[in-house]
Amino acid sequence: AQHPDNKNGYLHLLFQLLDDYRLAEAREYLAKYEQFDHSYRVMLFRGMIHWYSGDRDSAFEHWAEMERQFPDEWCVWQNIGDYLVRSQQLEEALVYYRKALDIQPAPRMCDPIESIAQVHELMGNIPAAIAAWEEELILFETEYHFSEGETADIVRREIMRLEAKLNK
């Protein structure tokens, strides 16, 4: 109420309302939010409200429109990929995550690569999951200019964990 045009405040509130299935309130706040934000986020949340209400087809219709209107926004592809995973469309999710990674400007966020690795592991394709984690290490070196430290070590531990699965 004190900061009616605070985008981050609305986004945080919308996530919390959705998590609590307070969908009527989420619709009200989304209507206020879209008065000053014309980004992909409005369509994302419209779809999320449909998703949480159980209307998955309408959710994906909103996200398809979001994809058409904002094709160069990597977060669009990442978010759709996340919901494809939730609906068990794993192969299609991989396509969306790869697109999210490919259209990002450098230095790229690692979310798409990590999502790719996790989906490959879910599918039982351990070598592909390892390859994705290795790709993240390359991204660290080429775009962030580091190869040591805890951030890289976390990825190496994931690779070792997956290699141990292969050797069982």
Coordinates of N, CA and C in Angstrom, one line a residue, residues 2-166:
Q2 N 2.0 1.2 0.7 CA 2.9 2.4 0.7 C 3.7 2.6 -0.5
H3 N 3.9 1.5 -1.3 CA 4.7 1.6 -2.5 C 3.9 0.9 -3.7
P4 N 2.9 1.6 -4.2 CA 2.0 0.9 -5.1 C 2.6 0.6 -6.5
D5 N 3.8 1.1 -6.8 CA 4.4 0.9 -8.1 C 5.8 0.1 -7.9
N6 N 5.9 -0.6 -6.8 CA 7.1 -1.4 -6.5 C 7.0 -2.8 -7.2
K7 N 7.6 -2.9 -8.3 CA 7.5 -4.2 -9.1 C 7.9 -5.4 -8.3
N8 N 9.0 -5.3 -7.6 CA 9.5 -6.5 -6.9 C 8.5 -6.8 -5.7
G9 N 7.9 -5.8 -5.1 CA 6.9 -6.1 -4.1 C 5.8 -6.9 -4.6
Y10 N 5.3 -6.5 -5.8 CA 4.2 -7.2 -6.4 C 4.6 -8.6 -6.8
L11 N 5.7 -8.8 -7.4 CA 6.2 -10.1 -7.8 C 6.3 -11.0 -6.5
H12 N 6.9 -10.5 -5.5 CA 7.0 -11.3 -4.3 C 5.6 -11.7 -3.7
L13 N 4.7 -10.7 -3.7 CA 3.3 -10.9 -3.2 C 2.6 -11.9 -4.1
L14 N 2.7 -11.8 -5.4 CA 2.1 -12.7 -6.3 C 2.5 -14.2 -6.1
F15 N 3.8 -14.4 -5.9 CA 4.3 -15.7 -5.7 C 3.7 -16.3 -4.4
Q16 N 3.7 -15.4 -3.3 CA 3.2 -15.9 -2.1 C 1.7 -16.2 -2.1
L17 N 0.9 -15.4 -2.8 CA -0.5 -15.6 -3.0 C -0.7 -16.9 -3.8
L18 N 0.0 -17.2 -4.8 CA -0.1 -18.4 -5.6 C 0.3 -19.6 -4.7
D19 N 1.3 -19.5 -4.0 CA 1.7 -20.6 -3.1 C 0.7 -21.0 -2.1
D20 N -0.1 -20.0 -1.7 CA -1.2 -20.2 -0.7 C -2.5 -20.4 -1.4
Y21 N -2.5 -20.5 -2.7 CA -3.8 -20.8 -3.5 C -4.8 -19.7 -3.3
R22 N -4.3 -18.5 -3.0 CA -5.2 -17.3 -2.9 C -5.4 -16.7 -4.2
L23 N -6.0 -17.4 -5.1 CA -6.1 -17.0 -6.6 C -6.9 -15.8 -6.8
A24 N -8.0 -15.6 -6.1 CA -8.7 -14.3 -6.4 C -7.9 -13.1 -6.1
E25 N -7.2 -13.2 -5.0 CA -6.3 -12.0 -4.6 C -5.2 -11.9 -5.6
A26 N -4.6 -13.0 -6.1 CA -3.6 -13.0 -7.0 C -4.1 -12.3 -8.3
R27 N -5.3 -12.6 -8.7 CA -5.9 -11.9 -9.9 C -6.0 -10.4 -9.7
E28 N -6.4 -10.0 -8.5 CA -6.5 -8.6 -8.2 C -5.2 -7.8 -8.2
Y29 N -4.2 -8.4 -7.6 CA -2.9 -7.8 -7.6 C -2.2 -7.8 -9.0
L30 N -2.5 -8.9 -9.7 CA -1.9 -8.9 -11.1 C -2.5 -7.8 -11.9
A31 N -3.8 -7.5 -11.8 CA -4.5 -6.4 -12.5 C -3.8 -5.1 -12.1
K32 N -3.5 -4.9 -10.9 CA -2.8 -3.7 -10.5 C -1.3 -3.6 -11.1
Y33 N -0.7 -4.7 -11.0 CA 0.7 -4.8 -11.5 C 0.8 -4.6 -13.0
E34 N -0.1 -5.1 -13.8 CA 0.0 -4.9 -15.2 C -0.3 -3.5 -15.7
Q35 N -0.7 -2.6 -14.8 CA -0.9 -1.2 -15.1 C 0.4 -0.5 -15.4
F36 N 1.5 -1.0 -14.7 CA 2.8 -0.4 -14.9 C 3.9 -1.3 -15.4
D37 N 3.6 -2.5 -15.5 CA 4.6 -3.4 -16.1 C 4.0 -4.1 -17.3
H38 N 4.7 -4.0 -18.4 CA 4.2 -4.6 -19.7 C 5.1 -5.6 -20.2
S39 N 5.9 -6.3 -19.3 CA 6.8 -7.3 -19.7 C 6.1 -8.6 -19.8
Y40 N 6.9 -9.6 -20.0 CA 6.5 -11.0 -20.1 C 5.9 -11.5 -18.8
R41 N 6.3 -10.8 -17.7 CA 5.9 -11.3 -16.4 C 4.3 -11.3 -16.2
V42 N 3.6 -10.4 -16.8 CA 2.2 -10.3 -16.7 C 1.6 -11.6 -17.3
M43 N 2.0 -12.0 -18.5 CA 1.5 -13.2 -19.1 C 2.0 -14.5 -18.3
L44 N 3.2 -14.4 -17.8 CA 3.6 -15.5 -17.0 C 2.7 -15.8 -15.8
F45 N 2.4 -14.7 -15.1 CA 1.5 -14.8 -13.9 C 0.1 -15.2 -14.3
R46 N -0.4 -14.7 -15.4 CA -1.7 -15.1 -15.9 C -1.8 -16.6 -16.0
G47 N -0.7 -17.1 -16.7 CA -0.6 -18.5 -16.9 C -0.5 -19.3 -15.6
M48 N 0.3 -18.7 -14.7 CA 0.4 -19.4 -13.4 C -0.9 -19.5 -12.6
I49 N -1.7 -18.4 -12.7 CA -3.0 -18.4 -12.0 C -3.9 -19.5 -12.6
H50 N -3.8 -19.7 -13.9 CA -4.6 -20.8 -14.5 C -4.0 -22.2 -14.1
W51 N -2.7 -22.2 -14.0 CA -2.0 -23.5 -13.6 C -2.5 -23.9 -12.2
Y52 N -2.4 -22.9 -11.3 CA -2.8 -23.2 -9.9 C -4.3 -23.5 -9.8
S53 N -5.1 -23.0 -10.7 CA -6.5 -23.3 -10.6 C -6.8 -24.6 -11.2
G54 N -5.8 -25.3 -11.8 CA -6.0 -26.6 -12.4 C -6.3 -26.6 -13.9
D55 N -6.3 -25.4 -14.5 CA -6.6 -25.3 -15.9 C -5.3 -25.2 -16.7
R56 N -4.6 -26.3 -16.8 CA -3.3 -26.4 -17.4 C -3.3 -26.0 -18.9
D57 N -4.3 -26.3 -19.6 CA -4.4 -25.9 -21.0 C -4.4 -24.4 -21.2
S58 N -5.2 -23.7 -20.4 CA -5.2 -22.3 -20.5 C -3.9 -21.7 -20.1
A59 N -3.2 -22.3 -19.1 CA -1.9 -21.8 -18.7 C -1.0 -21.9 -19.9
F60 N -0.9 -23.0 -20.5 CA 0.0 -23.1 -21.7 C -0.4 -22.2 -22.8
E61 N -1.7 -21.9 -23.0 CA -2.1 -20.9 -24.0 C -1.5 -19.6 -23.7
H62 N -1.6 -19.1 -22.4 CA -1.0 -17.8 -22.1 C 0.5 -17.8 -22.3
W63 N 1.1 -18.9 -22.0 CA 2.6 -19.0 -22.1 C 3.0 -19.1 -23.6
A64 N 2.2 -19.7 -24.4 CA 2.4 -19.7 -25.9 C 2.4 -18.3 -26.4
E65 N 1.4 -17.5 -25.9 CA 1.3 -16.1 -26.3 C 2.5 -15.3 -25.8
M66 N 2.9 -15.6 -24.6 CA 4.1 -14.9 -24.0 C 5.3 -15.2 -24.9
E67 N 5.4 -16.4 -25.3 CA 6.5 -16.8 -26.2 C 6.5 -16.1 -27.5
R68 N 5.3 -15.9 -28.1 CA 5.2 -15.2 -29.3 C 5.5 -13.7 -29.2
Q69 N 5.1 -13.1 -28.0 CA 5.3 -11.7 -27.8 C 6.7 -11.3 -27.4
F70 N 7.4 -12.3 -26.7 CA 8.7 -12.0 -26.1 C 9.7 -13.1 -26.4
P71 N 9.9 -13.3 -27.7 CA 10.7 -14.5 -28.1 C 12.2 -14.3 -27.8
D72 N 12.7 -13.1 -27.5 CA 14.1 -12.8 -27.2 C 14.4 -12.8 -25.7
E73 N 13.4 -13.0 -24.9 CA 13.5 -13.0 -23.4 C 13.8 -14.4 -22.9
W74 N 15.1 -14.6 -22.5 CA 15.4 -15.9 -22.1 C 14.6 -16.5 -20.9
C75 N 14.2 -15.6 -20.0 CA 13.4 -16.1 -18.9 C 12.0 -16.7 -19.3
V76 N 11.5 -16.2 -20.5 CA 10.3 -16.8 -21.0 C 10.5 -18.3 -21.3
W77 N 11.6 -18.6 -21.9 CA 11.9 -20.0 -22.3 C 12.2 -20.8 -21.1
Q78 N 12.9 -20.2 -20.1 CA 13.2 -21.0 -18.9 C 11.9 -21.3 -18.1
N79 N 11.1 -20.3 -17.9 CA 9.8 -20.5 -17.2 C 8.9 -21.5 -17.8
I80 N 8.8 -21.4 -19.1 CA 7.9 -22.4 -19.8 C 8.5 -23.8 -19.7
G81 N 9.8 -23.9 -19.8 CA 10.5 -25.2 -19.5 C 10.2 -25.8 -18.2
D82 N 10.2 -24.9 -17.2 CA 9.9 -25.4 -15.8 C 8.5 -26.0 -15.7
Y83 N 7.5 -25.4 -16.4 CA 6.2 -25.9 -16.3 C 6.0 -27.1 -17.2
L84 N 6.8 -27.2 -18.3 CA 6.8 -28.4 -19.1 C 7.3 -29.6 -18.2
V85 N 8.3 -29.4 -17.4 CA 8.8 -30.4 -16.5 C 7.7 -30.8 -15.5
R86 N 7.0 -29.8 -15.0 CA 6.0 -30.1 -14.0 C 4.9 -31.0 -14.7
S87 N 4.7 -30.8 -16.0 CA 3.7 -31.6 -16.7 C 4.2 -32.8 -17.4
Q88 N 5.5 -33.2 -17.0 CA 6.1 -34.4 -17.5 C 6.5 -34.4 -19.0
Q89 N 6.6 -33.2 -19.6 CA 7.0 -33.1 -21.0 C 8.5 -32.8 -21.0
L90 N 9.2 -33.8 -20.6 CA 10.7 -33.6 -20.4 C 11.5 -33.3 -21.6
E91 N 11.2 -34.0 -22.7 CA 11.9 -33.8 -24.0 C 11.7 -32.3 -24.4
E92 N 10.5 -31.9 -24.4 CA 10.1 -30.5 -24.8 C 10.8 -29.5 -23.9
A93 N 10.8 -29.8 -22.6 CA 11.4 -28.9 -21.6 C 12.9 -28.7 -22.0
L94 N 13.6 -29.8 -22.4 CA 15.0 -29.6 -22.8 C 15.2 -28.6 -23.9
V95 N 14.3 -28.7 -24.9 CA 14.3 -27.7 -26.0 C 14.2 -26.3 -25.5
Y96 N 13.3 -26.1 -24.6 CA 13.1 -24.7 -24.0 C 14.3 -24.3 -23.2
Y97 N 14.8 -25.1 -22.4 CA 16.0 -24.8 -21.6 C 17.2 -24.4 -22.5
R98 N 17.4 -25.2 -23.5 CA 18.5 -24.9 -24.5 C 18.3 -23.6 -25.1
K99 N 17.1 -23.3 -25.5 CA 16.8 -22.0 -26.1 C 17.1 -20.9 -25.1
A100 N 16.7 -21.0 -23.9 CA 16.9 -20.0 -22.9 C 18.4 -19.8 -22.7
L101 N 19.2 -20.8 -22.8 CA 20.7 -20.7 -22.7 C 21.2 -20.0 -23.9
D102 N 20.8 -20.4 -25.1 CA 21.3 -19.9 -26.3 C 21.0 -18.4 -26.6
I103 N 19.9 -17.9 -26.1 CA 19.6 -16.5 -26.5 C 20.0 -15.5 -25.4
Q104 N 20.6 -16.0 -24.3 CA 21.1 -15.1 -23.3 C 22.3 -14.4 -23.7
P105 N 22.4 -13.1 -23.4 CA 23.7 -12.5 -23.6 C 24.7 -12.9 -22.5
A106 N 26.0 -12.9 -22.9 CA 27.0 -13.2 -21.9 C 27.2 -12.0 -21.0
P107 N 27.6 -12.3 -19.8 CA 27.7 -13.6 -19.1 C 26.4 -14.2 -18.8
R108 N 26.1 -15.4 -19.2 CA 24.8 -16.1 -19.0 C 24.6 -16.6 -17.6
M109 N 23.4 -16.6 -17.2 CA 23.0 -17.3 -16.0 C 23.1 -18.8 -16.2
C110 N 23.3 -19.5 -15.1 CA 23.4 -21.0 -15.2 C 22.1 -21.8 -15.1
D111 N 21.1 -21.1 -14.8 CA 19.8 -21.8 -14.6 C 19.4 -22.8 -15.7
P112 N 19.5 -22.4 -17.0 CA 19.2 -23.3 -18.0 C 20.1 -24.6 -18.1
I113 N 21.4 -24.4 -17.9 CA 22.2 -25.6 -17.9 C 21.9 -26.5 -16.7
E114 N 21.7 -26.0 -15.6 CA 21.4 -26.8 -14.4 C 20.1 -27.5 -14.6
S115 N 19.1 -26.8 -15.2 CA 17.8 -27.5 -15.5 C 18.0 -28.6 -16.5
I116 N 18.8 -28.4 -17.5 CA 19.1 -29.4 -18.5 C 19.7 -30.6 -17.8
A117 N 20.7 -30.4 -17.0 CA 21.3 -31.5 -16.2 C 20.3 -32.3 -15.4
Q118 N 19.5 -31.6 -14.7 CA 18.5 -32.2 -13.8 C 17.5 -33.0 -14.6
V119 N 17.0 -32.5 -15.8 CA 16.0 -33.2 -16.6 C 16.7 -34.4 -17.2
H120 N 17.9 -34.3 -17.6 CA 18.6 -35.5 -18.2 C 18.7 -36.6 -17.1
E121 N 19.0 -36.2 -15.9 CA 19.1 -37.2 -14.8 C 17.7 -37.8 -14.5
L122 N 16.7 -37.0 -14.5 CA 15.3 -37.5 -14.3 C 15.0 -38.5 -15.4
M123 N 15.4 -38.3 -16.6 CA 15.2 -39.2 -17.7 C 16.1 -40.4 -17.7
G124 N 17.0 -40.4 -16.8 CA 18.0 -41.6 -16.7 C 19.1 -41.5 -17.7
N125 N 19.3 -40.3 -18.3 CA 20.4 -40.1 -19.2 C 21.6 -39.5 -18.5
I126 N 22.3 -40.3 -17.7 CA 23.3 -39.8 -16.9 C 24.5 -39.2 -17.7
P127 N 24.9 -39.8 -18.8 CA 26.0 -39.2 -19.5 C 25.6 -37.8 -20.0
A128 N 24.4 -37.6 -20.4 CA 23.9 -36.2 -20.9 C 23.9 -35.3 -19.7
A129 N 23.5 -35.7 -18.5 CA 23.5 -34.9 -17.3 C 24.9 -34.5 -17.0
I130 N 25.8 -35.4 -17.1 CA 27.3 -35.0 -16.8 C 27.7 -34.0 -17.8
A131 N 27.4 -34.2 -19.1 CA 27.8 -33.3 -20.1 C 27.3 -31.9 -19.8
A132 N 26.1 -31.8 -19.3 CA 25.5 -30.5 -19.0 C 26.3 -29.8 -17.9
W133 N 26.6 -30.6 -16.8 CA 27.3 -30.0 -15.7 C 28.7 -29.6 -16.2
E134 N 29.3 -30.4 -17.1 CA 30.6 -30.0 -17.7 C 30.5 -28.7 -18.5
E135 N 29.4 -28.5 -19.2 CA 29.2 -27.3 -19.9 C 29.1 -26.1 -19.0
E136 N 28.6 -26.3 -17.8 CA 28.5 -25.2 -16.8 C 29.9 -24.8 -16.4
L137 N 30.8 -25.8 -16.2 CA 32.2 -25.5 -15.8 C 32.8 -24.6 -16.9
I138 N 32.6 -25.0 -18.2 CA 33.1 -24.2 -19.3 C 32.6 -22.8 -19.3
L139 N 31.3 -22.7 -19.0 CA 30.7 -21.3 -18.9 C 31.4 -20.5 -17.9
F140 N 31.6 -21.1 -16.7 CA 32.3 -20.4 -15.6 C 33.7 -19.9 -16.1
E141 N 34.4 -20.7 -16.8 CA 35.7 -20.3 -17.3 C 35.7 -19.3 -18.4
T142 N 34.8 -19.4 -19.3 CA 34.8 -18.5 -20.5 C 34.1 -17.2 -20.3
E143 N 33.0 -17.3 -19.4 CA 32.2 -16.1 -19.3 C 32.4 -15.4 -17.9
Y144 N 32.8 -16.1 -16.9 CA 33.0 -15.5 -15.6 C 34.5 -15.5 -15.2
H145 N 35.3 -16.2 -15.9 CA 36.8 -16.2 -15.7 C 37.2 -16.8 -14.4
F146 N 36.6 -17.9 -14.0 CA 37.0 -18.6 -12.8 C 36.9 -20.1 -13.1
S147 N 37.7 -20.9 -12.4 CA 37.6 -22.3 -12.5 C 37.7 -23.0 -11.1
E148 N 38.0 -22.2 -10.1 CA 38.2 -22.7 -8.8 C 37.2 -22.1 -7.8
G149 N 37.1 -22.7 -6.6 CA 36.2 -22.2 -5.6 C 35.0 -23.0 -5.4
E150 N 34.2 -22.7 -4.4 CA 33.1 -23.5 -4.1 C 32.0 -23.6 -5.2
T151 N 31.8 -22.5 -5.9 CA 30.8 -22.5 -7.0 C 31.2 -23.6 -8.0
A152 N 32.4 -23.7 -8.4 CA 32.9 -24.7 -9.4 C 32.9 -26.1 -8.7
D153 N 33.3 -26.1 -7.4 CA 33.3 -27.4 -6.7 C 32.0 -28.0 -6.6
I154 N 30.9 -27.2 -6.4 CA 29.6 -27.8 -6.3 C 29.3 -28.6 -7.6
V155 N 29.6 -28.0 -8.7 CA 29.4 -28.6 -10.0 C 30.2 -29.9 -10.1
R156 N 31.5 -29.8 -9.7 CA 32.3 -31.0 -9.8 C 31.8 -32.2 -8.9
R157 N 31.2 -31.8 -7.7 CA 30.6 -32.8 -6.9 C 29.4 -33.4 -7.6
E158 N 28.6 -32.7 -8.3 CA 27.5 -33.2 -9.0 C 28.0 -34.2 -10.1
I159 N 29.0 -33.8 -10.8 CA 29.6 -34.7 -11.8 C 30.1 -36.0 -11.1
M160 N 30.8 -35.9 -10.0 CA 31.3 -37.1 -9.3 C 30.1 -38.0 -8.8
R161 N 29.1 -37.4 -8.3 CA 27.9 -38.1 -7.9 C 27.3 -38.9 -9.0
L162 N 27.2 -38.2 -10.2 CA 26.6 -38.9 -11.4 C 27.5 -40.0 -11.9
E163 N 28.8 -39.7 -11.9 CA 29.8 -40.8 -12.4 C 29.7 -42.0 -11.5
A164 N 29.5 -41.8 -10.2 CA 29.3 -42.9 -9.3 C 28.1 -43.7 -9.6
K165 N 27.0 -43.1 -10.0 CA 25.8 -43.8 -10.5 C 26.1 -44.6 -11.7
L166 N 26.9 -44.1 -12.6 CA 27.3 -44.9 -13.8 C 28.1 -46.1 -13.5

